[in-house]
Amino acid sequence: MAARENGSDRPEMTSPVLSVVVPFYNERDNVDSLFARLVPVLEETGEPWEIVCVNDGSADDTLVRLLARRAHDPRIAVVDFSRNFGKECALSAGLGQARGRAVVVLDADLQHPPEAIPALLAKWREGYEMVCAMRHARTGQGRVYRLAARLFYAIMGRVSDVAMPAEVGDFRLLDRRVVDVINAMPERSRFMKGIFSWVGFRQASVVYRQEARSSGGTKWRFLPLLKFAIDGLTAFSTFPLTVWGLIGAAVSGISFFYIFYRLIRVAFLGIDVPGYESLIVAILFLGGVQLISLGVLGSYLGRVFEEVKRRPLYIVRQVYAGPAAAEPVPGQQSVQKTS
Ligand code: UDP
Ligand code: MG
């Protein structure tokens, strides 16, 4: 942080007012179209700006293309990860690198139209510290994906202590104050949407129309997405921990009365054919409940494990920022960054 405030290594870039953070993972075909739309919008704002691109371990030549853009315009900074760490980590790194008084977070695939940035800025100037861009419609996403997302946010809304509207993605503007708070947050598993809601501050929203992905397919696969959902749930709610206590109590209560019923039956009608079915059902059902609750405990324990390991969130191979002339040689040094 201290190094970032010391602007001496970046003479011509006197503290940008507006930073745009963009995570890139195998987005080679989107690099040029993104800058073609983003840069004019930023120029139009009339504020000094910077774009912080995070190359999240792309296997294609995304980095080369980003650096080519940077060669033309040193206001484009590039943070290169040592491997793919996931979008949430890429956002964390971008927020750590951004120096603007307002920071906009944007997807590389043009699903978040840069043209909405002036509206976000206008709200920010009114004094809002976080301006969310609300999707008008989730276009360009499959039905199953949309349904799953809806279900996830419905459950989240019920069980977690922070409000997380489904229409709000990561596309938003954050005031410097909010960015500093998020940068200082120590937790390892970054469920950004939850963190954004959790920090509070004066929030406003503007509506935009989500576009179809400009090129390539979504980077989400089913399993990572499921992990993301479980991460989100367990990071922002203890409901899964407590619900099994309730279910356990209900099951035991019911079986308690059931035992009385059996006893009375035996007393009046005698022992009938051994209660094989009831026994097996009870064993299976309780066994299932126990396994599920073990799983829930395990997922929380896993999170504790993740937190206590204190590993860095991500590893940066190289940061390309500041005047292009002072560029360090690629691949020579590796910087480890914590939060
Ligand atoms: N992304 C990333 N790391 C990943 C996956 C995605 O940095 O491991 C970036 C990706 O390049 C894009 C943004 O996150 O800029 C959103 O990804 P995607 O469009 O695949 O997600 P969706 O829009 O379907 O939620
Ligand atoms: Mg997308």
XYZ file of C-alpha atoms and ligand atoms in Angstrom:
365
model
C 0.000 0.000 0.000
C 2.741 2.407 0.972
C 4.486 1.746 -2.297
C 1.330 2.569 -4.187
C 0.928 5.947 -2.525
C 4.465 6.861 -3.410
C 3.866 7.992 -6.970
C 7.500 8.790 -7.716
C 7.924 5.705 -9.871
C 5.091 6.823 -12.133
C 5.826 10.421 -12.985
C 3.367 11.134 -15.772
C 0.498 9.326 -14.098
C -0.498 11.705 -11.371
C -3.119 9.812 -9.371
C -5.963 8.831 -11.665
C -9.433 9.761 -10.518
C -10.987 6.749 -12.177
C -9.583 3.229 -12.193
C -11.157 0.397 -14.140
C -10.333 -3.115 -12.978
C -10.773 -5.901 -15.542
C -10.018 -9.607 -14.962
C -8.872 -11.533 -18.050
C -8.844 -15.289 -18.356
C -8.319 -16.564 -21.898
C -9.956 -13.500 -23.402
C -7.626 -12.997 -26.364
C -10.469 -12.166 -28.752
C -12.022 -9.668 -26.395
C -8.951 -7.571 -25.606
C -9.121 -5.289 -28.617
C -12.889 -4.930 -28.734
C -12.957 -4.125 -25.030
C -10.374 -1.354 -25.284
C -12.010 -0.032 -28.446
C -15.153 0.635 -26.455
C -13.736 1.322 -23.005
C -11.047 3.880 -23.817
C -13.320 6.373 -25.663
C -15.802 6.218 -22.789
C -13.024 6.948 -20.292
C -11.626 9.784 -22.395
C -15.071 11.290 -22.554
C -15.330 11.482 -18.763
C -12.572 14.089 -18.836
C -10.966 12.606 -15.721
C -7.479 11.144 -15.483
C -7.994 7.393 -15.712
C -6.174 4.079 -15.587
C -7.154 0.561 -16.542
C -5.876 -2.238 -14.351
C -5.936 -5.513 -16.274
C -5.380 -8.691 -14.337
C -4.221 -11.607 -16.441
C -5.525 -14.545 -14.448
C -3.136 -17.149 -15.803
C -4.514 -17.162 -19.341
C -3.247 -20.033 -21.472
C -3.640 -18.037 -24.684
C -1.847 -14.852 -25.708
C -4.068 -12.525 -23.692
C -1.012 -11.198 -21.858
C 0.858 -10.409 -25.058
C -2.147 -8.503 -26.373
C -2.560 -6.610 -23.107
C 1.114 -5.632 -23.101
C 0.813 -4.521 -26.709
C -1.984 -2.174 -25.684
C 0.080 -1.021 -22.762
C 2.971 -0.177 -25.049
C 0.690 2.385 -26.697
C -0.818 3.704 -23.512
C 0.961 3.445 -20.149
C -2.300 4.259 -18.408
C -3.061 0.596 -18.933
C -1.499 -1.422 -16.119
C -1.234 -5.196 -16.239
C -0.976 -7.547 -13.285
C 0.161 -10.982 -14.421
C -0.663 -13.968 -12.208
C 1.586 -16.992 -11.965
C -1.388 -19.243 -12.729
C -5.184 -19.165 -12.810
C -6.467 -18.168 -9.385
C -10.071 -17.420 -10.296
C -12.007 -14.246 -10.903
C -12.451 -13.409 -7.244
C -8.698 -13.356 -6.661
C -8.159 -11.419 -9.871
C -10.574 -8.771 -8.619
C -8.769 -8.633 -5.277
C -5.463 -8.079 -7.039
C -6.968 -5.441 -9.308
C -8.476 -3.565 -6.388
C -5.095 -3.691 -4.649
C -3.369 -2.238 -7.682
C -5.978 0.417 -8.535
C -5.151 3.913 -7.360
C -8.182 5.902 -8.475
C -10.541 7.720 -6.164
C -13.302 5.737 -7.827
C -12.792 2.181 -9.035
C -15.050 0.479 -11.575
C -15.028 -3.310 -11.791
C -15.852 -4.688 -15.224
C -15.841 -8.048 -17.057
C -13.580 -8.420 -20.070
C -16.213 -10.056 -22.250
C -18.213 -6.834 -22.772
C -21.192 -8.244 -20.914
C -20.797 -5.157 -18.792
C -21.128 -2.298 -21.289
C -18.480 0.374 -20.658
C -21.050 2.926 -21.832
C -22.700 2.621 -18.414
C -19.637 4.070 -16.669
C -20.664 7.765 -16.983
C -23.940 6.934 -15.218
C -22.015 5.218 -12.425
C -19.709 8.235 -12.152
C -22.641 10.627 -11.996
C -24.080 8.762 -9.010
C -20.650 8.699 -7.380
C -20.395 12.456 -7.743
C -23.747 12.732 -5.987
C -21.998 11.249 -2.978
C -22.714 7.526 -3.214
C -19.797 5.347 -2.196
C -20.865 2.252 -4.087
C -22.850 2.373 -7.284
C -24.087 -0.985 -8.538
C -25.029 -1.585 -12.126
C -28.219 -3.625 -12.112
C -28.837 -5.984 -14.988
C -31.968 -5.321 -16.873
C -31.926 -8.841 -18.223
C -29.515 -11.744 -18.110
C -29.208 -12.037 -21.845
C -26.641 -14.332 -23.346
C -26.858 -16.867 -20.557
C -28.417 -20.305 -20.727
C -31.776 -21.063 -19.129
C -30.279 -23.575 -16.717
C -27.616 -21.076 -15.649
C -30.214 -18.384 -15.080
C -32.445 -20.723 -13.125
C -29.528 -21.906 -10.985
C -28.477 -18.321 -10.343
C -32.025 -17.373 -9.365
C -32.256 -20.326 -7.004
C -28.883 -19.523 -5.475
C -29.763 -15.910 -4.771
C -33.179 -16.876 -3.413
C -31.505 -19.224 -0.913
C -28.791 -16.675 -0.162
C -31.398 -14.003 0.483
C -33.121 -16.251 2.988
C -30.199 -17.550 4.962
C -27.473 -14.919 4.908
C -27.231 -11.681 6.802
C -26.391 -9.530 3.778
C -28.766 -8.573 0.995
C -27.558 -9.790 -2.400
C -29.947 -8.967 -5.223
C -29.674 -11.374 -8.149
C -29.741 -8.546 -10.680
C -26.500 -7.077 -9.373
C -23.291 -8.592 -10.646
C -19.734 -7.532 -10.064
C -20.173 -4.552 -12.373
C -20.008 -1.596 -10.032
C -18.186 1.516 -8.961
C -16.468 1.643 -5.597
C -15.284 4.712 -3.783
C -11.688 4.777 -2.541
C -12.976 4.299 1.015
C -14.732 1.061 0.077
C -11.706 -0.192 -1.856
C -9.438 0.439 1.132
C -11.794 -1.494 3.384
C -11.957 -4.437 0.972
C -8.183 -4.414 0.515
C -7.784 -4.636 4.267
C -10.124 -7.596 4.634
C -8.079 -10.590 5.728
C -10.243 -13.490 4.628
C -8.918 -15.965 2.111
C -11.988 -17.053 0.262
C -13.170 -14.019 -1.622
C -16.816 -14.146 -2.424
C -16.754 -10.673 -3.888
C -20.458 -10.149 -4.259
C -20.928 -10.982 -0.599
C -18.031 -8.797 0.440
C -19.405 -5.902 -1.609
C -22.748 -6.138 0.184
C -21.241 -6.807 3.559
C -19.146 -3.632 3.721
C -22.210 -1.411 3.496
C -21.610 2.288 2.721
C -23.985 4.555 0.839
C -25.162 2.524 -2.117
C -27.079 3.391 -5.239
C -27.753 1.541 -8.456
C -28.249 2.223 -12.120
C -29.828 -0.142 -14.623
C -28.039 -1.482 -17.683
C -28.780 -4.102 -20.254
C -26.478 -7.104 -20.063
C -25.185 -8.130 -23.428
C -24.254 -11.499 -24.770
C -20.633 -12.484 -24.364
C -18.665 -10.779 -27.109
C -16.407 -13.729 -27.827
C -15.573 -17.150 -26.452
C -17.643 -19.089 -23.933
C -18.228 -18.514 -20.269
C -15.272 -19.552 -18.136
C -17.479 -21.140 -15.529
C -17.828 -24.867 -15.394
C -20.412 -26.669 -13.317
C -18.148 -27.824 -10.486
C -16.303 -24.522 -9.933
C -19.668 -22.784 -9.995
C -21.008 -25.182 -7.382
C -17.925 -24.560 -5.261
C -18.461 -20.834 -5.721
C -22.059 -21.161 -4.507
C -21.052 -23.234 -1.473
C -18.249 -20.762 -0.709
C -20.712 -17.916 -0.865
C -23.195 -19.682 1.368
C -20.714 -20.758 4.002
C -18.840 -17.455 3.942
C -21.877 -15.343 4.597
C -24.212 -17.524 6.582
C -24.091 -19.943 9.458
C -27.543 -21.219 8.549
C -26.251 -24.543 7.150
C -24.563 -25.131 10.501
C -27.638 -24.434 12.564
C -30.301 -26.018 10.393
C -29.046 -29.531 11.149
C -29.523 -28.913 14.834
C -33.157 -28.060 14.125
C -33.698 -31.061 11.885
C -31.977 -33.309 14.396
C -34.243 -32.032 17.155
C -37.330 -32.568 14.999
C -36.305 -36.103 14.024
C -35.509 -37.087 17.598
C -38.750 -35.563 18.830
C -40.801 -37.485 16.302
C -39.000 -40.761 17.012
C -39.552 -40.200 20.746
C -43.321 -40.183 20.239
C -43.030 -43.034 17.791
C -41.357 -45.177 20.495
C -44.330 -44.519 22.813
C -46.680 -45.497 20.040
C -44.790 -48.765 19.469
C -44.667 -49.509 23.220
C -48.395 -49.009 23.605
C -49.040 -51.094 20.502
C -46.886 -53.899 21.863
C -48.660 -53.684 25.243
C -52.118 -54.085 23.691
C -51.550 -56.073 20.510
C -48.392 -57.998 21.353
C -45.279 -58.211 19.224
C -46.132 -58.594 15.566
C -43.720 -59.633 12.812
C -40.345 -58.033 13.630
C -40.405 -54.338 12.740
C -37.927 -54.740 9.967
C -39.176 -51.886 7.811
C -39.368 -49.285 10.528
C -35.902 -50.274 11.706
C -34.278 -50.081 8.334
C -36.018 -46.823 7.496
C -34.901 -45.292 10.768
C -31.317 -46.423 10.286
C -31.114 -45.202 6.716
C -32.795 -41.902 7.384
C -30.725 -41.070 10.431
C -27.587 -42.273 8.707
C -28.343 -39.901 5.871
C -28.980 -36.985 8.156
C -25.748 -37.641 9.987
C -23.757 -37.809 6.788
C -25.195 -34.566 5.517
C -24.505 -32.781 8.758
C -20.963 -34.162 8.745
C -20.609 -32.757 5.267
C -21.776 -29.354 6.413
C -19.391 -29.396 9.359
C -16.641 -30.481 7.026
C -17.213 -27.604 4.665
C -16.937 -25.108 7.495
C -13.893 -26.871 8.855
C -12.396 -26.752 5.387
C -12.909 -23.013 5.394
C -11.207 -22.670 8.758
C -8.360 -24.701 7.320
C -8.150 -22.407 4.306
C -8.052 -19.360 6.548
C -5.434 -20.632 8.980
C -3.058 -21.673 6.216
C -2.506 -17.982 5.578
C -1.444 -18.585 2.047
C -1.377 -15.560 -0.190
C -4.585 -15.058 -2.137
C -2.700 -15.072 -5.398
C 0.826 -14.920 -6.701
C 1.811 -12.134 -9.033
C 4.458 -12.980 -11.602
C 4.897 -9.384 -12.601
C 3.194 -6.043 -12.356
C 3.409 -3.847 -15.409
C 2.520 -0.389 -14.209
C 3.809 3.116 -14.458
C 5.805 4.566 -17.337
C 6.447 1.924 -19.954
C 10.131 2.893 -20.206
C 10.849 1.643 -16.700
C 9.467 -1.784 -17.545
C 11.152 -4.618 -15.676
C 12.203 -7.648 -17.713
C 9.293 -10.137 -17.959
C 9.551 -13.288 -15.891
C 12.569 -12.154 -13.888
C 11.154 -11.487 -10.481
C 8.211 -12.909 -8.631
C 6.388 -10.865 -6.113
C 4.220 -12.457 -3.491
C 1.333 -10.450 -2.327
C -0.888 -11.092 0.615
C -3.896 -8.855 0.647
N -12.365 -14.692 -15.238
C -11.141 -14.714 -14.565
N -10.704 -15.882 -14.019
C -11.421 -17.052 -14.100
C -12.676 -17.003 -14.756
C -13.118 -15.822 -15.309
O -10.469 -13.692 -14.463
O -10.958 -18.071 -13.595
C -12.844 -13.427 -15.833
C -13.189 -13.521 -17.302
O -12.072 -13.316 -18.119
C -14.214 -12.409 -17.457
C -14.907 -12.401 -16.110
O -14.020 -13.057 -15.204
O -13.596 -11.152 -17.638
C -16.244 -13.087 -16.155
O -16.087 -14.388 -16.645
P -17.209 -15.103 -17.485
O -17.708 -14.197 -18.546
O -16.653 -16.401 -17.914
O -18.323 -15.318 -16.369
P -19.905 -15.041 -16.499
O -20.057 -13.728 -17.223
O -20.452 -16.173 -17.261
O -20.362 -14.965 -15.089
Mg -19.311 -13.191 -18.919
